Amino acid sequence: MIPKTFKEVIDLGDGREISIETGKLAKQAHGSVVVQSGKCMLLCTVVSNYEQKDVDFLPLTVDYREKFAAAGRYPGGFFKREARPSDGEVLTMRLVDRVLRPLFPKDYHSETQVMIQLMSHDPEVMPDAMAGLAASAAIQLSDFPFECAISEARVGRVNGEFIINPTLAQLETSDIDMMIGASADSVMMVEGEMDEISEEEMAEAIKFAHEHIKIQCAAQLRLAEAFGKKPTREYQPERKDEDLEKKVHDMAYDKVYAIAKAGSSKHERSAAFQQIKEDIKATFSEEELADYGGLVSDYYRKAEKAAIRDLTLDEGLRLDGRKTDEIRPIWCEVDYLPSTHGSSIFTRGETQALATVTLGTSRDANQIDMPSQEGEERFYLHYNFPPFCTGEARPIRGTSRREVGHGNLAQRALKGMIPEDCPYTVRVVSEVLESNGSSSMATVCSGTMALMDAGVQMKKPVSGIAMGLISDADSGKYAVLSDILGDEDHLGDMDFKVTGTADGITACQMDIKVKGLSYEILVNALQQARAGRLHILEKLTSTIAEPNVDVKDHAPTMVTRRVPNEFIGALIGPGGKVIQEMQKETETTIVINEDPVTEEGIVEIMGVGKTGINAVLAKIDAILFKPEVGSVYEVKVIKMLDFGAVVEYMDAPGNEVLLHVSELAWERTENVSDVVNMGDVFDVKYFGIDSRTRKEKVSRKALLPKPEGFKERPPRDNNSRGGRDNNRGRDNRGRDNRRDDRKPRQEKKED
């Protein structure tokens, strides 16, 4: 028996729809939905254990996977099975997690899993834009303690018109690609890339997405109501003690305020705060600490946060002594590493990033192989965040989700400034060596300088800055903080990273922790971010004003040539023999790709120095060489024959032609060596294909003056020689008559 299903449909306003259905699949999960648009279908399930874990955080796991079967494909690799998540899947997990996590109660510590799977793929639908909707809809059908429905939507802009959840094809012509996560009341998350748009345009795009998200949130609530809203589960809340909270606050607040106002360094400040905490704990007996020592720590952190926030709101001062719009001291250096193709150091306060650039061929492109997206990246950036950068020792377990996310943000910030005709595949790697706030923005800055140091002809330099916000809803006070510290990220109400050129924004990432952030505050933050970006950009350009004209001496030079399709085989040779020998002899790397439009061969030649590259180009010219009728060419004798000399075109080594003995000189030539010898160089005229011999004809004598009194031999006349029949008196013995006179062999035998 088919179970009863419940369904809600969301109209996107342009003929497209999104449906949310429940009741058919995965009914043992605490909540499950199928979200569909076109042929694209996502299954989302949510489960949360009923027992609380003994931790002080929410153990939430958001998992997003794309099944290759959804697109009718096999997974790559030996085992032909989906394995570790791709970077694209990890980025979608982060987008959903960042919106969901703040909406669970702070004292809810049950193991919770949100699993989203792409079950059917539609090339016209980008599934990541519906992942947040699926997750929230499934949670609305559960009994989780969750604050409110949310959703996420992608915004594009084509020809000045905003588009909700655009297709991949539309995004290729869009100047905006933004993902917005929000509830019906508040924007909570923004991430995306833009083509140097203004702050006002960005705010308009967020507003546009929010209006559509409100519709999606309402649809979730209708579905939950129709399905039967479950009562919120009861769970063991954290222990509270208001008297203890007041006691700890009174003991800590003034001391924390004083240290925060002193403007000390990160480690000095951390040590001083830790000492205050230890002194407070020392006022309690061992029995009291055993009973509620955890509460003392929690209440101390709360008092510390309140003191630091009040310092900023009341006096406009920050933990390191800066004003709210002040940028930390910056120093930069380029060409630091002698063997890399490009390198730079960017240090801002206690955050430092060392970037390197490596130049390669199309063979080095980053391959993207997902059910929803296939292709390659000719520019990509990797971000590494080792434990020592924060003075910690912890296990290293591969690339973290955070590293993937921060690297992607920096990549999106820079990739629009890489020229379309850049011949190289470019890889940037950022090693974060120190971190105290916004290492991803330090990566953007160091990446810009390293690219210019490598000789990549960037359209414009890019800088980035992380902004923060501290607000008080009761008093209406707020402070926008430029270039935030790590501590300000944790205690503030917003973490807003913005990158851009002098002319506009290229990428952003924003997480908002307070409800109902006004667009006025948002635009003010963006304007303050612009001033900070321009200040940092000035520091970058004072270190390296523009890209180096050429690559470094030890870096490879890349040259591309287009070759007609019919010559590709000759260039490659049987079994790749020609191209392999060419690479070995010239110490170059040669890659041949086909232009999908013209079907021409695009030959990439990369090598250190010009000698090898020029040799390859000469070989290609030789293969492509086609002499023109009537033109004169310089040749060299490479072989002597009885009936002529084999000569090689000097401009196209390897291209040979026979110079017949009759074309050496006007006089009769008995021996070829009487006129030319091995190694002789001279000019010949090209006559094309000889109609008699069907071979190419060149002549030396055609370029020599005709001797005085020279008489050319008259051309042979076949008639003057007479026919075979006339000369030999066979006019009456034609073949037909002969055959008539002859008897068949069989008749002769019988006779």
Short mmCIF file of N, CA, C and O in Angstrom, two decimals, residues 453-518:
data_model
loop_
_atom_site.label_atom_id
_atom_site.label_comp_id
_atom_site.label_asym_id
_atom_site.label_seq_id
_atom_site.Cartn_x
_atom_site.Cartn_y
_atom_site.Cartn_z
N ASP A 453 53.87 38.98 -8.77
CA ASP A 453 55.29 38.65 -8.73
C ASP A 453 55.63 37.57 -9.76
O ASP A 453 56.72 37.56 -10.33
N ALA A 454 54.68 36.65 -10.01
CA ALA A 454 54.90 35.56 -10.97
C ALA A 454 54.77 36.01 -12.41
O ALA A 454 55.06 35.24 -13.33
N GLY A 455 54.32 37.24 -12.62
CA GLY A 455 54.15 37.72 -13.99
C GLY A 455 52.80 37.41 -14.58
O GLY A 455 52.60 37.56 -15.79
N VAL A 456 51.83 36.97 -13.75
CA VAL A 456 50.46 36.79 -14.23
C VAL A 456 49.85 38.18 -14.39
O VAL A 456 49.79 38.96 -13.43
N GLN A 457 49.37 38.48 -15.57
CA GLN A 457 48.92 39.84 -15.88
C GLN A 457 47.50 40.08 -15.35
O GLN A 457 46.52 40.17 -16.11
N MET A 458 47.38 40.20 -14.03
CA MET A 458 46.08 40.44 -13.41
C MET A 458 45.46 41.73 -13.95
O MET A 458 46.15 42.72 -14.17
N LYS A 459 44.15 41.69 -14.13
CA LYS A 459 43.46 42.89 -14.60
C LYS A 459 43.60 44.01 -13.57
O LYS A 459 43.88 45.16 -13.93
N LYS A 460 43.37 43.67 -12.29
CA LYS A 460 43.47 44.63 -11.20
C LYS A 460 43.86 43.89 -9.93
O LYS A 460 43.49 42.72 -9.76
N PRO A 461 44.58 44.55 -9.02
CA PRO A 461 44.88 43.90 -7.74
C PRO A 461 43.63 43.84 -6.85
O PRO A 461 42.74 44.68 -6.95
N VAL A 462 43.58 42.82 -6.00
CA VAL A 462 42.44 42.59 -5.12
C VAL A 462 42.92 42.56 -3.67
O VAL A 462 43.96 41.99 -3.36
N SER A 463 42.16 43.18 -2.79
CA SER A 463 42.44 43.12 -1.35
C SER A 463 41.18 42.65 -0.64
O SER A 463 40.08 42.65 -1.21
N GLY A 464 41.33 42.25 0.62
CA GLY A 464 40.19 41.76 1.39
C GLY A 464 40.27 42.19 2.83
O GLY A 464 41.35 42.45 3.37
N ILE A 465 39.11 42.27 3.47
CA ILE A 465 39.05 42.69 4.87
C ILE A 465 37.90 41.96 5.55
O ILE A 465 36.88 41.64 4.91
N ALA A 466 38.07 41.67 6.82
CA ALA A 466 37.01 41.05 7.62
C ALA A 466 36.42 42.10 8.55
O ALA A 466 37.14 42.77 9.29
N MET A 467 35.11 42.21 8.52
CA MET A 467 34.39 43.20 9.33
C MET A 467 33.63 42.48 10.44
O MET A 467 33.23 41.32 10.30
N GLY A 468 33.42 43.19 11.52
CA GLY A 468 32.64 42.66 12.63
C GLY A 468 31.57 43.65 13.06
O GLY A 468 31.53 44.80 12.60
N LEU A 469 30.70 43.20 13.96
CA LEU A 469 29.62 44.05 14.46
C LEU A 469 29.36 43.72 15.91
O LEU A 469 29.30 42.54 16.30
N ILE A 470 29.23 44.76 16.72
CA ILE A 470 28.77 44.61 18.10
C ILE A 470 27.57 45.53 18.26
O ILE A 470 27.64 46.73 17.97
N SER A 471 26.45 44.96 18.68
CA SER A 471 25.23 45.75 18.78
C SER A 471 24.51 45.45 20.09
O SER A 471 24.70 44.41 20.71
N ASP A 472 23.68 46.41 20.49
CA ASP A 472 22.86 46.27 21.69
C ASP A 472 21.43 46.64 21.31
O ASP A 472 21.13 47.81 21.05
N ALA A 473 20.57 45.64 21.28
CA ALA A 473 19.19 45.87 20.85
C ALA A 473 18.45 46.80 21.79
O ALA A 473 17.60 47.60 21.36
N ASP A 474 18.75 46.74 23.09
CA ASP A 474 18.03 47.57 24.06
C ASP A 474 18.34 49.05 23.89
O ASP A 474 17.45 49.89 23.90
N SER A 475 19.62 49.37 23.76
CA SER A 475 20.01 50.78 23.66
C SER A 475 20.03 51.28 22.22
O SER A 475 20.06 52.50 21.98
N GLY A 476 20.06 50.35 21.28
CA GLY A 476 20.13 50.75 19.88
C GLY A 476 21.54 51.08 19.42
O GLY A 476 21.75 51.47 18.27
N LYS A 477 22.51 50.92 20.31
CA LYS A 477 23.89 51.20 19.94
C LYS A 477 24.45 50.06 19.08
O LYS A 477 24.10 48.90 19.28
N TYR A 478 25.35 50.42 18.17
CA TYR A 478 26.09 49.39 17.44
C TYR A 478 27.42 49.96 16.99
O TYR A 478 27.58 51.18 16.84
N ALA A 479 28.38 49.08 16.78
CA ALA A 479 29.70 49.48 16.30
C ALA A 479 30.14 48.50 15.24
O ALA A 479 30.15 47.28 15.46
N VAL A 480 30.49 49.01 14.07
CA VAL A 480 31.04 48.19 13.00
C VAL A 480 32.56 48.19 13.15
O VAL A 480 33.18 49.25 13.24
N LEU A 481 33.14 47.02 13.18
CA LEU A 481 34.58 46.87 13.43
C LEU A 481 35.31 46.48 12.15
O LEU A 481 34.94 45.50 11.50
N SER A 482 36.33 47.22 11.82
CA SER A 482 37.16 46.90 10.66
C SER A 482 38.32 46.01 11.07
O SER A 482 38.92 46.21 12.12
N ASP A 483 38.63 45.03 10.22
CA ASP A 483 39.79 44.16 10.44
C ASP A 483 39.72 43.51 11.82
O ASP A 483 40.53 43.78 12.70
N ILE A 484 38.75 42.60 12.00
CA ILE A 484 38.51 42.05 13.33
C ILE A 484 39.56 41.03 13.74
O ILE A 484 40.19 40.37 12.92
N LEU A 485 39.73 40.93 15.05
CA LEU A 485 40.58 39.92 15.67
C LEU A 485 39.81 38.61 15.80
O LEU A 485 38.58 38.57 15.66
N GLY A 486 40.53 37.55 16.12
CA GLY A 486 39.87 36.27 16.34
C GLY A 486 38.88 36.34 17.50
O GLY A 486 37.77 35.81 17.41
N ASP A 487 39.25 37.00 18.59
CA ASP A 487 38.35 37.13 19.74
C ASP A 487 37.11 37.93 19.39
O ASP A 487 36.00 37.64 19.85
N GLU A 488 37.27 38.97 18.55
CA GLU A 488 36.13 39.79 18.16
C GLU A 488 35.17 39.01 17.26
O GLU A 488 33.97 39.27 17.26
N ASP A 489 35.71 38.04 16.53
CA ASP A 489 34.86 37.16 15.74
C ASP A 489 33.94 36.35 16.65
O ASP A 489 32.74 36.23 16.41
N HIS A 490 34.49 35.82 17.74
CA HIS A 490 33.71 34.96 18.63
C HIS A 490 32.68 35.74 19.44
O HIS A 490 31.56 35.28 19.65
N LEU A 491 33.04 36.95 19.88
CA LEU A 491 32.12 37.67 20.77
C LEU A 491 31.23 38.67 20.03
O LEU A 491 30.34 39.25 20.62
N GLY A 492 31.46 38.85 18.73
CA GLY A 492 30.68 39.82 17.98
C GLY A 492 29.39 39.23 17.43
O GLY A 492 29.08 38.05 17.61
N ASP A 493 28.65 40.08 16.74
CA ASP A 493 27.35 39.70 16.19
C ASP A 493 27.39 39.44 14.69
O ASP A 493 26.38 39.07 14.10
N MET A 494 28.55 39.67 14.07
CA MET A 494 28.65 39.48 12.63
C MET A 494 30.10 39.25 12.24
O MET A 494 31.02 39.86 12.78
N ASP A 495 30.30 38.34 11.33
CA ASP A 495 31.61 38.14 10.69
C ASP A 495 31.38 38.32 9.20
O ASP A 495 30.71 37.51 8.56
N PHE A 496 31.92 39.42 8.67
CA PHE A 496 31.61 39.80 7.30
C PHE A 496 32.93 40.01 6.56
O PHE A 496 33.66 40.95 6.82
N LYS A 497 33.25 39.10 5.63
CA LYS A 497 34.47 39.19 4.84
C LYS A 497 34.12 39.73 3.46
O LYS A 497 33.23 39.21 2.79
N VAL A 498 34.85 40.76 3.02
CA VAL A 498 34.59 41.39 1.73
C VAL A 498 35.90 41.55 0.98
O VAL A 498 36.89 42.01 1.55
N THR A 499 35.91 41.17 -0.29
CA THR A 499 37.10 41.36 -1.12
C THR A 499 36.71 42.18 -2.35
O THR A 499 35.55 42.17 -2.77
N GLY A 500 37.68 42.85 -2.91
CA GLY A 500 37.37 43.62 -4.10
C GLY A 500 38.55 44.41 -4.63
O GLY A 500 39.62 44.48 -4.00
N THR A 501 38.35 45.02 -5.78
CA THR A 501 39.33 45.92 -6.38
C THR A 501 38.98 47.35 -5.97
O THR A 501 38.06 47.57 -5.18
N ALA A 502 39.68 48.29 -6.54
CA ALA A 502 39.35 49.69 -6.28
C ALA A 502 37.98 50.05 -6.86
O ALA A 502 37.38 51.05 -6.45
N ASP A 503 37.46 49.22 -7.77
CA ASP A 503 36.22 49.56 -8.47
C ASP A 503 35.00 48.78 -8.02
O ASP A 503 33.89 49.08 -8.47
N GLY A 504 35.17 47.78 -7.15
CA GLY A 504 33.98 47.05 -6.71
C GLY A 504 34.29 45.75 -6.02
O GLY A 504 35.44 45.32 -5.91
N ILE A 505 33.22 45.09 -5.55
CA ILE A 505 33.33 43.86 -4.77
C ILE A 505 33.47 42.67 -5.70
O ILE A 505 32.76 42.56 -6.70
N THR A 506 34.38 41.75 -5.35
CA THR A 506 34.57 40.53 -6.14
C THR A 506 34.09 39.28 -5.39
O THR A 506 33.80 38.27 -6.03
N ALA A 507 34.03 39.31 -4.06
CA ALA A 507 33.55 38.14 -3.31
C ALA A 507 33.19 38.58 -1.90
O ALA A 507 33.66 39.62 -1.41
N CYS A 508 32.36 37.76 -1.24
CA CYS A 508 32.00 38.07 0.15
C CYS A 508 31.59 36.79 0.86
O CYS A 508 31.23 35.79 0.24
N GLN A 509 31.66 36.85 2.18
CA GLN A 509 31.15 35.78 3.05
C GLN A 509 30.71 36.42 4.35
O GLN A 509 31.48 37.12 4.99
N MET A 510 29.46 36.18 4.71
CA MET A 510 28.91 36.85 5.89
C MET A 510 28.12 35.86 6.73
O MET A 510 27.33 35.08 6.20
N ASP A 511 28.36 35.91 8.03
CA ASP A 511 27.57 35.16 9.00
C ASP A 511 27.05 36.16 10.03
O ASP A 511 27.84 36.84 10.70
N ILE A 512 25.73 36.24 10.16
CA ILE A 512 25.11 37.19 11.09
C ILE A 512 24.51 36.41 12.26
O ILE A 512 23.79 35.44 12.05
N LYS A 513 24.82 36.85 13.47
CA LYS A 513 24.40 36.12 14.66
C LYS A 513 23.26 36.78 15.40
O LYS A 513 22.81 36.28 16.43
N VAL A 514 22.79 37.92 14.93
CA VAL A 514 21.67 38.61 15.59
C VAL A 514 20.49 38.66 14.65
O VAL A 514 20.64 38.67 13.42
N LYS A 515 19.30 38.70 15.22
CA LYS A 515 18.09 38.74 14.41
C LYS A 515 17.83 40.16 13.92
O LYS A 515 18.15 41.13 14.59
N GLY A 516 17.22 40.20 12.76
CA GLY A 516 16.70 41.47 12.28
C GLY A 516 17.74 42.53 12.01
O GLY A 516 17.50 43.70 12.26
N LEU A 517 18.91 42.13 11.49
CA LEU A 517 19.92 43.12 11.13
C LEU A 517 19.36 44.01 10.03
O LEU A 517 18.95 43.53 8.97
N SER A 518 19.36 45.32 10.28
CA SER A 518 18.78 46.23 9.30
C SER A 518 19.69 46.40 8.10
O SER A 518 20.92 46.27 8.20
#
